[in-house]
PDB file of C-alpha atoms in Angstrom:
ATOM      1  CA  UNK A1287     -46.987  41.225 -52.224  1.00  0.00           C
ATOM      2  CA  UNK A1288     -43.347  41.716 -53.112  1.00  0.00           C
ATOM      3  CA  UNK A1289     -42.182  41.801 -49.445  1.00  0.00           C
ATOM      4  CA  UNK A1290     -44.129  38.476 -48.270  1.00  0.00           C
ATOM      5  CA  UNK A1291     -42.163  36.228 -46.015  1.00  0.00           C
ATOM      6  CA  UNK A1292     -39.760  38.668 -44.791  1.00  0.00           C
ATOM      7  CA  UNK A1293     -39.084  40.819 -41.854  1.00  0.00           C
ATOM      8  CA  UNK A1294     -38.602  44.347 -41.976  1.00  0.00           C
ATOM      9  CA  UNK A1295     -37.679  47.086 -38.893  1.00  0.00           C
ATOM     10  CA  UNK A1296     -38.515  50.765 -39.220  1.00  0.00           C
ATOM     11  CA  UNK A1297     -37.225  53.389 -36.662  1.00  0.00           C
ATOM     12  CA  UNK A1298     -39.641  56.536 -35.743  1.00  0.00           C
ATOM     13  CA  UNK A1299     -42.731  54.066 -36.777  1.00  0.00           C
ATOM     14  CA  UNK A1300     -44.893  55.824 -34.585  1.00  0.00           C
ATOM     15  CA  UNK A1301     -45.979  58.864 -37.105  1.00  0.00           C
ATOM     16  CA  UNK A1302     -44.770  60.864 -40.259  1.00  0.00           C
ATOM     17  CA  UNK A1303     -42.506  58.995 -43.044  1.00  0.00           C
ATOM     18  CA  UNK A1304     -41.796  56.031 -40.433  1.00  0.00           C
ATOM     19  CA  UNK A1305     -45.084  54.815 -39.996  1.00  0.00           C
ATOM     20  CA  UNK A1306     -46.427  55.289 -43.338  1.00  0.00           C
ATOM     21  CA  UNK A1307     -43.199  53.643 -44.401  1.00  0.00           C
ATOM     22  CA  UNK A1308     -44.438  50.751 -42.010  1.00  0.00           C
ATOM     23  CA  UNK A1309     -47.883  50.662 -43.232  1.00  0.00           C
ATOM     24  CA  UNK A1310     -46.320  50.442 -46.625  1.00  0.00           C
ATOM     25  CA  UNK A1311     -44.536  47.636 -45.698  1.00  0.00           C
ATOM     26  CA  UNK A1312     -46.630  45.558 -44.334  1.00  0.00           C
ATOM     27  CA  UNK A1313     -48.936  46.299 -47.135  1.00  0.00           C
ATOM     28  CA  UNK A1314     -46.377  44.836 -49.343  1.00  0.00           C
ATOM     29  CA  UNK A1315     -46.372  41.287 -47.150  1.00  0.00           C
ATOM     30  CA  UNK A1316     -43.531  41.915 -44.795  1.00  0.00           C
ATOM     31  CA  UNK A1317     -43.523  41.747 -41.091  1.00  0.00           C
ATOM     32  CA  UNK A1318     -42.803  44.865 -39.612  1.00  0.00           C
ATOM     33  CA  UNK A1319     -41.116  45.669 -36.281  1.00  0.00           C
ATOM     34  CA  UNK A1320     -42.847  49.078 -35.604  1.00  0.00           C
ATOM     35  CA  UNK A1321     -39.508  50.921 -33.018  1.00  0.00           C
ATOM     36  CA  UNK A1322     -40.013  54.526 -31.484  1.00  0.00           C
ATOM     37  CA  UNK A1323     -39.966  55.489 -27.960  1.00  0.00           C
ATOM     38  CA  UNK A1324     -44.036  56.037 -27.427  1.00  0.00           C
ATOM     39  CA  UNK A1325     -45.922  52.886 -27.549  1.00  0.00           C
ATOM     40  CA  UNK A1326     -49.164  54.117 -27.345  1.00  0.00           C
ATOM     41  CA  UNK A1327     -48.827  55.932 -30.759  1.00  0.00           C
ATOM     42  CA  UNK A1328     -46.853  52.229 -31.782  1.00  0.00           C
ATOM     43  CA  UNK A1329     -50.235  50.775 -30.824  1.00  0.00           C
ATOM     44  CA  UNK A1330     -52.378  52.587 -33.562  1.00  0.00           C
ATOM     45  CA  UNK A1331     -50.268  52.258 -36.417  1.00  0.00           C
ATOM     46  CA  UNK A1332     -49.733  48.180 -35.200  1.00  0.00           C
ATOM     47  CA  UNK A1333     -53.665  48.599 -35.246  1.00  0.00           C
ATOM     48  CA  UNK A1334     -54.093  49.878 -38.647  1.00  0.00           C
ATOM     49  CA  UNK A1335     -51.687  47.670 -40.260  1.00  0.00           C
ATOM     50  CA  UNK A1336     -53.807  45.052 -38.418  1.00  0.00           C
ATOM     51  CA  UNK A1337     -56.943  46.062 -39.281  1.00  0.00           C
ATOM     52  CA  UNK A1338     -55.309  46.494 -42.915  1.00  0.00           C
ATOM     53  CA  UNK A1339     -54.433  42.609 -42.797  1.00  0.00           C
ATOM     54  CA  UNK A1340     -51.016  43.175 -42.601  1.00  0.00           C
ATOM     55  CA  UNK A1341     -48.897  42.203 -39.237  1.00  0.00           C
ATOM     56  CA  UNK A1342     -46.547  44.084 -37.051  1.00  0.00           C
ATOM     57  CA  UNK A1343     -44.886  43.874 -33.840  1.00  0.00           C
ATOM     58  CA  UNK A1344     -43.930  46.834 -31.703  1.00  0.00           C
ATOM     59  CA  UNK A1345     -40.949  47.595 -30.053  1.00  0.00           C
ATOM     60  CA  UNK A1346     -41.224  50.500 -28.022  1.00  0.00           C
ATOM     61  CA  UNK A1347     -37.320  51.943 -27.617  1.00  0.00           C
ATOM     62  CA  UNK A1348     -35.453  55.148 -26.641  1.00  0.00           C
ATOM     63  CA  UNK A1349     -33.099  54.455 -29.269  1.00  0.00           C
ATOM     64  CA  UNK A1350     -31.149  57.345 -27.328  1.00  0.00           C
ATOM     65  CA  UNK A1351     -30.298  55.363 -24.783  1.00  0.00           C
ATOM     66  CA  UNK A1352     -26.928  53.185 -24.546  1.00  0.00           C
ATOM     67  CA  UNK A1353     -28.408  50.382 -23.639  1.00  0.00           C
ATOM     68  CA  UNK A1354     -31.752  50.585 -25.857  1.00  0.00           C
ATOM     69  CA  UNK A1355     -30.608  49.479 -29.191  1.00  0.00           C
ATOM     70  CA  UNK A1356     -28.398  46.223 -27.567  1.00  0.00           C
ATOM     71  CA  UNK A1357     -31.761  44.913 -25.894  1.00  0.00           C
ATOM     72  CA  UNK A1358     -33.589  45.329 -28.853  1.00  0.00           C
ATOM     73  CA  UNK A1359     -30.931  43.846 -30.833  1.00  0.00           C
ATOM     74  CA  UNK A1360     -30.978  41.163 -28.521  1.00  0.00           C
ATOM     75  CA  UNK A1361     -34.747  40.528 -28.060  1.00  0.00           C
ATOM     76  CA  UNK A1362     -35.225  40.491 -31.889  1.00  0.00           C
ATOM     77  CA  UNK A1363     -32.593  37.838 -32.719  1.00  0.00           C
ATOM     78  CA  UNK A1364     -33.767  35.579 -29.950  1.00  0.00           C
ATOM     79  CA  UNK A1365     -37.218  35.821 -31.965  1.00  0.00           C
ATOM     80  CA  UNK A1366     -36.245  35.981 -35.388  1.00  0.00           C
ATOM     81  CA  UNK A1367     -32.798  34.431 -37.388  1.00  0.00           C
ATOM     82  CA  UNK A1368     -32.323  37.227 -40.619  1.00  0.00           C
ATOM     83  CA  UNK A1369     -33.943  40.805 -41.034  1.00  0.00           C
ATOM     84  CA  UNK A1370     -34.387  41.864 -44.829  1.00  0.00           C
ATOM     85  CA  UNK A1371     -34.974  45.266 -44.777  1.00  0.00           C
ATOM     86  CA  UNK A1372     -33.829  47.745 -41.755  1.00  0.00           C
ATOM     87  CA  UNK A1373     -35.158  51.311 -42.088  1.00  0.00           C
ATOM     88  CA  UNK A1374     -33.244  54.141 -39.818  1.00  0.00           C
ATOM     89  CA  UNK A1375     -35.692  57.201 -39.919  1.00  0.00           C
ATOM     90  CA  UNK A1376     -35.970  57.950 -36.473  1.00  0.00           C
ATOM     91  CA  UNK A1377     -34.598  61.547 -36.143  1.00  0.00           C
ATOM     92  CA  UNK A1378     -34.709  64.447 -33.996  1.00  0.00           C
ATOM     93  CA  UNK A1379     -34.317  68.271 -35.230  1.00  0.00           C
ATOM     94  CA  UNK A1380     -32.116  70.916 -32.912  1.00  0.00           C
ATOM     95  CA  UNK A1381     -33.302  74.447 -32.876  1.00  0.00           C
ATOM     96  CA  UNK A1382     -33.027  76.442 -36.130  1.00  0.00           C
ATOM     97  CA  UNK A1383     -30.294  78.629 -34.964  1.00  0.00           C
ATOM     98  CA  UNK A1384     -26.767  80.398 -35.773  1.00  0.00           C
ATOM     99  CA  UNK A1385     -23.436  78.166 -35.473  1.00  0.00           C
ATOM    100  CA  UNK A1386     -22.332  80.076 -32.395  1.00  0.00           C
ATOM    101  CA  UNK A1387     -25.791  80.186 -30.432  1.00  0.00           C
ATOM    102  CA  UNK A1388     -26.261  76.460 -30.933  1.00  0.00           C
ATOM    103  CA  UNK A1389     -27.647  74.811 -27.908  1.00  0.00           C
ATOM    104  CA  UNK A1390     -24.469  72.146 -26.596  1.00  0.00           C
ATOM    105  CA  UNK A1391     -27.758  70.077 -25.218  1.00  0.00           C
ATOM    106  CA  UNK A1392     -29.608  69.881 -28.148  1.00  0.00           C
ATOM    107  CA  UNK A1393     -26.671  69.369 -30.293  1.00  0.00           C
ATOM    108  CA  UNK A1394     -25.347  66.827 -28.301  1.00  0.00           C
ATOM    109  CA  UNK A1395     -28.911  65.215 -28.273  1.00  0.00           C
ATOM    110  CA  UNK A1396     -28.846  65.770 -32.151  1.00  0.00           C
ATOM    111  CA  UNK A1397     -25.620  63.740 -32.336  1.00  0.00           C
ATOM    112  CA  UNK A1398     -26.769  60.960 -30.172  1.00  0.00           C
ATOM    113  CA  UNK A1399     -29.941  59.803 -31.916  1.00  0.00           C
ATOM    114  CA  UNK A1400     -29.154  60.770 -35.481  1.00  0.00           C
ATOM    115  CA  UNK A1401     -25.472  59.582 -35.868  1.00  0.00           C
ATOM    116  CA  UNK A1402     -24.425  57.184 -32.326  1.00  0.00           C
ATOM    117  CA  UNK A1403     -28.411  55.184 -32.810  1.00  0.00           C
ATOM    118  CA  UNK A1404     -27.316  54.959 -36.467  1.00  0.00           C
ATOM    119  CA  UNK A1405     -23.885  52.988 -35.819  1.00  0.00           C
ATOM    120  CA  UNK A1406     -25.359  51.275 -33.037  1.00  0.00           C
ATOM    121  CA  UNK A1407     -28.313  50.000 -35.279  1.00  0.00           C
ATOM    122  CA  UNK A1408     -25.780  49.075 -37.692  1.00  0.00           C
ATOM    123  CA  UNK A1409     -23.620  47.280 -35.123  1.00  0.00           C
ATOM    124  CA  UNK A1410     -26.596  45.426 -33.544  1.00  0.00           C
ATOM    125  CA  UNK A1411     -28.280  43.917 -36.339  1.00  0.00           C
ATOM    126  CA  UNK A1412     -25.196  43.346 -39.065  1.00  0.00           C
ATOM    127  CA  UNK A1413     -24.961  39.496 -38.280  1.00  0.00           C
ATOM    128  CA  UNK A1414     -29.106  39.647 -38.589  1.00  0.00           C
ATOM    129  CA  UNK A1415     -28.859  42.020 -41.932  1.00  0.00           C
ATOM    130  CA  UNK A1416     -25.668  39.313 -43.139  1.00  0.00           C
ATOM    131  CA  UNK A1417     -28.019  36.274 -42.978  1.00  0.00           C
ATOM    132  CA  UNK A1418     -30.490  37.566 -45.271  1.00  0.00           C
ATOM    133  CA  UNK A1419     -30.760  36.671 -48.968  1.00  0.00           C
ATOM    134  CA  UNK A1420     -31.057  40.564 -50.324  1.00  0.00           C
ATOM    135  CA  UNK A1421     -31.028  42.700 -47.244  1.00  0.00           C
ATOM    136  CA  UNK A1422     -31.452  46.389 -47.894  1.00  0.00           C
ATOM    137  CA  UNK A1423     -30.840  48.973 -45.379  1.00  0.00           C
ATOM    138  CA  UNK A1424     -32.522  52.083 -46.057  1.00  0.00           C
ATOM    139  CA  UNK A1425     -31.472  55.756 -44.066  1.00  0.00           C
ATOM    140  CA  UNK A1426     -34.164  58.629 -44.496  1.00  0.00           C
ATOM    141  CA  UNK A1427     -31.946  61.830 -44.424  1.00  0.00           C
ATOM    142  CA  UNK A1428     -32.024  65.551 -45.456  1.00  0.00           C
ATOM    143  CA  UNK A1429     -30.523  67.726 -47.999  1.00  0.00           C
ATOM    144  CA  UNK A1430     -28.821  69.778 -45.495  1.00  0.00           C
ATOM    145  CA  UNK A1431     -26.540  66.675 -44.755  1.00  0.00           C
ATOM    146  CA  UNK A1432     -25.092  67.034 -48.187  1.00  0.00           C
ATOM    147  CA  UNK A1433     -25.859  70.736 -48.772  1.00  0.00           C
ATOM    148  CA  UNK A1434     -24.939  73.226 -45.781  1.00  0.00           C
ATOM    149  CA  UNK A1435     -27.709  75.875 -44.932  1.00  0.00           C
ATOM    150  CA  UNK A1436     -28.047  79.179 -42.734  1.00  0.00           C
ATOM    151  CA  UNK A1437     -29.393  77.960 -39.280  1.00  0.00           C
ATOM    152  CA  UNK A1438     -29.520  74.545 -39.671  1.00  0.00           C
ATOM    153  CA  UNK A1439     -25.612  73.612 -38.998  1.00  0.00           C
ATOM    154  CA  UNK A1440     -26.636  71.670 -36.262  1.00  0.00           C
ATOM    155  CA  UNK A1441     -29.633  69.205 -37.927  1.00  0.00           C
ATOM    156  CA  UNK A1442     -27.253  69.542 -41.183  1.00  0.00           C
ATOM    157  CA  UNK A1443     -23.788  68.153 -39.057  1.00  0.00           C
ATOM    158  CA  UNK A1444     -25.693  65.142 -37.832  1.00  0.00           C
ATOM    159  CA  UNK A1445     -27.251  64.344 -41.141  1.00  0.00           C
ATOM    160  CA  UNK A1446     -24.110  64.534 -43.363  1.00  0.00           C
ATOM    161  CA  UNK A1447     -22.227  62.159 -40.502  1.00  0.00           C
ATOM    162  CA  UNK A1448     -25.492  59.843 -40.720  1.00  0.00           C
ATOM    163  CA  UNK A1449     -24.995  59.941 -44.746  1.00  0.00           C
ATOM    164  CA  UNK A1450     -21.581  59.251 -44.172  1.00  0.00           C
ATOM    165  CA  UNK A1451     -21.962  56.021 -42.075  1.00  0.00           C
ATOM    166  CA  UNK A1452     -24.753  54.534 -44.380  1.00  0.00           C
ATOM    167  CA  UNK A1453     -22.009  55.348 -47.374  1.00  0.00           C
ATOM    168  CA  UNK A1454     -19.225  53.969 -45.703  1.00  0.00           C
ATOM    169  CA  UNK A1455     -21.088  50.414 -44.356  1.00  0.00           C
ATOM    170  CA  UNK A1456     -22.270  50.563 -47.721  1.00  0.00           C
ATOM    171  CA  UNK A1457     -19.115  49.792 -49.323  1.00  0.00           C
ATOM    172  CA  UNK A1458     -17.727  47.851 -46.757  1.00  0.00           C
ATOM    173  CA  UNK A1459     -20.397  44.784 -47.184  1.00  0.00           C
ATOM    174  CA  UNK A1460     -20.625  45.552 -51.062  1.00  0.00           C
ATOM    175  CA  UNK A1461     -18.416  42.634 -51.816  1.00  0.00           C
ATOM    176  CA  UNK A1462     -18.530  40.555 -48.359  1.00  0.00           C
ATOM    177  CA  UNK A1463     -22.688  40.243 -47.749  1.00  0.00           C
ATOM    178  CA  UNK A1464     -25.997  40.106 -49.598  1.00  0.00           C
ATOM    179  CA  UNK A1465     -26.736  43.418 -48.094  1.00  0.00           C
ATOM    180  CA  UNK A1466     -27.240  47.178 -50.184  1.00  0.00           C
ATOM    181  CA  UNK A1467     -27.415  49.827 -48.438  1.00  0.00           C
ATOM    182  CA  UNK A1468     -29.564  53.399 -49.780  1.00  0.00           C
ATOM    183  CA  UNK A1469     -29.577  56.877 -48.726  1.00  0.00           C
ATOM    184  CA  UNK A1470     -33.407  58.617 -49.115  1.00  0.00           C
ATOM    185  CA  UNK A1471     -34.049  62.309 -49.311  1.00  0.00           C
ATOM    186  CA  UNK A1472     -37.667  62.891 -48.804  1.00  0.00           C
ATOM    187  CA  UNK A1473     -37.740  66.353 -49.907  1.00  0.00           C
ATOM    188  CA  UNK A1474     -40.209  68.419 -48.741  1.00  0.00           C
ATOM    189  CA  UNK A1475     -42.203  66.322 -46.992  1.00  0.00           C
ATOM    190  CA  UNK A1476     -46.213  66.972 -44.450  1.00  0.00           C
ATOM    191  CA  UNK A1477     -44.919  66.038 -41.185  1.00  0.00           C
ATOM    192  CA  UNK A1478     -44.364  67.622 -37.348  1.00  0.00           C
ATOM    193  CA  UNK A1479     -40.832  68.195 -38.135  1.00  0.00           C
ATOM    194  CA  UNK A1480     -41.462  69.668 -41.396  1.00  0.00           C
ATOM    195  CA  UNK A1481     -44.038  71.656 -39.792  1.00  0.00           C
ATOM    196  CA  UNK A1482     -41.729  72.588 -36.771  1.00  0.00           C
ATOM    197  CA  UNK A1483     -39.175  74.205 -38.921  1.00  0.00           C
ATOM    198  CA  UNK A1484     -41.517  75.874 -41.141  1.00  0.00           C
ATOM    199  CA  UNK A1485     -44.247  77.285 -38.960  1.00  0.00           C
ATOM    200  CA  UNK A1486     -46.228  79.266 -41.362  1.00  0.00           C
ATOM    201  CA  UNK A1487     -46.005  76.786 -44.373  1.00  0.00           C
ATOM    202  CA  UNK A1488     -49.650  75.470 -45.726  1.00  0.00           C
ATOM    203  CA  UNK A1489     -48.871  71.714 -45.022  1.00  0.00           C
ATOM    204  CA  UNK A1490     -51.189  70.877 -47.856  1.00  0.00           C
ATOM    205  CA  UNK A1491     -48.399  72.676 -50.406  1.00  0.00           C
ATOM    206  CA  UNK A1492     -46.103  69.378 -49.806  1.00  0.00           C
ATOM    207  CA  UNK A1493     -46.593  66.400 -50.424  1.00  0.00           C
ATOM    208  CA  UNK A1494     -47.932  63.173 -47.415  1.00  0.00           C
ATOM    209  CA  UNK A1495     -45.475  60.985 -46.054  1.00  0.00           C
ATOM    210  CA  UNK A1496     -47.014  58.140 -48.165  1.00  0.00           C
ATOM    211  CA  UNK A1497     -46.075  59.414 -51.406  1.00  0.00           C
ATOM    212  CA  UNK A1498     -42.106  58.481 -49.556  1.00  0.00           C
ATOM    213  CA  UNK A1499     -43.322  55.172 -48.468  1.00  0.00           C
ATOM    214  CA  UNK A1500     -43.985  54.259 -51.178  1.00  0.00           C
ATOM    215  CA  UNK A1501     -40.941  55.168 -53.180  1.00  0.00           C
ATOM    216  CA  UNK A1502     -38.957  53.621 -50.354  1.00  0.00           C
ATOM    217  CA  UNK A1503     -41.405  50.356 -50.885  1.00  0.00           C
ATOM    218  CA  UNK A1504     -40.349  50.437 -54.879  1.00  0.00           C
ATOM    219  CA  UNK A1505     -36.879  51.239 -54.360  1.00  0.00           C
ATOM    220  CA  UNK A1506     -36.763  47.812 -51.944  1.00  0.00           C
ATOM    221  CA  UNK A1507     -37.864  46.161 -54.928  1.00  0.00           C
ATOM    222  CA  UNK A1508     -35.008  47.778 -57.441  1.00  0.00           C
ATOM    223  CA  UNK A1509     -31.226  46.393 -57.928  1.00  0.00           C
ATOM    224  CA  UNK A1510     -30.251  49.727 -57.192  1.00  0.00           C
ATOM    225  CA  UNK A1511     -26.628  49.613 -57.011  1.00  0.00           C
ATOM    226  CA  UNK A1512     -24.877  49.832 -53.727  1.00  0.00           C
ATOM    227  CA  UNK A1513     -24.023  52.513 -51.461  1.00  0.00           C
ATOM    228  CA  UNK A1514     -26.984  54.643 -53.234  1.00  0.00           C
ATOM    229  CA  UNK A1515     -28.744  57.831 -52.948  1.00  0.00           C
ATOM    230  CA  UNK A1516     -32.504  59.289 -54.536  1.00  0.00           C
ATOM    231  CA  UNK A1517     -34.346  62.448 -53.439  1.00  0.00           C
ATOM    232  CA  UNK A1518     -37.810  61.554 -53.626  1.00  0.00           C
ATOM    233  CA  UNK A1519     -39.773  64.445 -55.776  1.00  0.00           C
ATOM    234  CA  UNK A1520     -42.787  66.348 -54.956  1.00  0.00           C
ATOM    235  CA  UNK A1521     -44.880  64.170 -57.421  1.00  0.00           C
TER     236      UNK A1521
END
């Protein structure tokens, strides 16, 4: 159990690559704080890892709130005085749509929980993250961040400012903090986004969520050099 002892929080743990990511986790020996916005679906994956003998605490949050992230912040270091490992996959995906027909709303929603959740995440649990021995800080993003595509400007926008503010805390605590910072690129991965933007795809032709977990799980264990970046394949 390579994570035993320490405490790890995973955004979007209530389904896909965030709560197998969790399960993972836990699996491994760490606590994990379980942080999306629906607590009943929080409450079966707490359950499993339970049932599992792992242990988790949930945290239901609209991380798209202003206030959200501060009061989690806030309730988590009155509980707890480091957190090891901080995974941001929590994510939303605009409509698949030409430049000039985006939607302002959904763009603006995009920007909000993708890139201002990021750097408030970042801003509310640094001192946490700094009084770790190893922390790791792990972003789940998308290859249309670093690669622009037809119809997905607005997902791709938001993901390559999300890569950027990983990258850039990244080298700004290389030298000053026990803290690394990775960029993951699940690929094509079996979950309701993936499934949203490609309606007619088998979902059995790509691979679970797990098979992500678990590289994420491995990576944590690597002295991957920091700011860093892996796609995770199909096998």
């Amino acid at each position: 159990m390579s994570l035993q002892g320490q405490l790890a929080l995973v955004t979007g743990a209530s389904r896909g690559i965030g709560a197998a990511t969790a399960k993972a986790l836990a699996a491994q020996g760490a606590h994990v704080i379980l942080v999306a916005r629906n607590a009943k679906d929080l409450e079966k994956v707490e359950e499993e890892i339970f049932e599992a003998g792992g242990s988790a605490t949930i945290a239901p949050v609209d991380l798209g709130e202003p206030e959200g992230i501060a009061r989690l912040a806030t309730a988590i270091s009155g509980r707890w005085s480091a957190l090891d490992v901080l995974v941001i996959n929590a994510a939303v995906l605009p409509t698949l749509t030409p430049v000039w027909q985006i939607d302002a709303g959904e763009f603006n929603k995009a920007l909000t929980l993708n890139v201002l959740a990021t750097q408030a995440l970042l801003a509310g649990f640094d001192v946490m993250l700094r009084k770790s021995k190893d922390a790791r800080v792990i972003g789940v993003t998308s290859s249309v961040g670093a690669t622009p595509r037809a119809y997905w400007g607005a997902y791709g926008a938001s993901k390559a400012a999300f890569d950027n503010l990983l990258n850039s805390y990244g080298q700004e605590v290389r030298n000053t903090a026990s803290i690394r910072v990775a960029v993951v690129d699940p690929g094509a991965t079996r979950t309701k986004m993936r499934a949203r933007a490609y309606p007619g795809e088998n979902p059995e032709s790509v691979k679970p969520p797990e098979v992500v977990a678990d590289r994420i799980v491995t990576l944590l264990g690597e002295q991957f050099a920091s700011p860093h970046r892996i796609r995770v394949n199909q096998d």
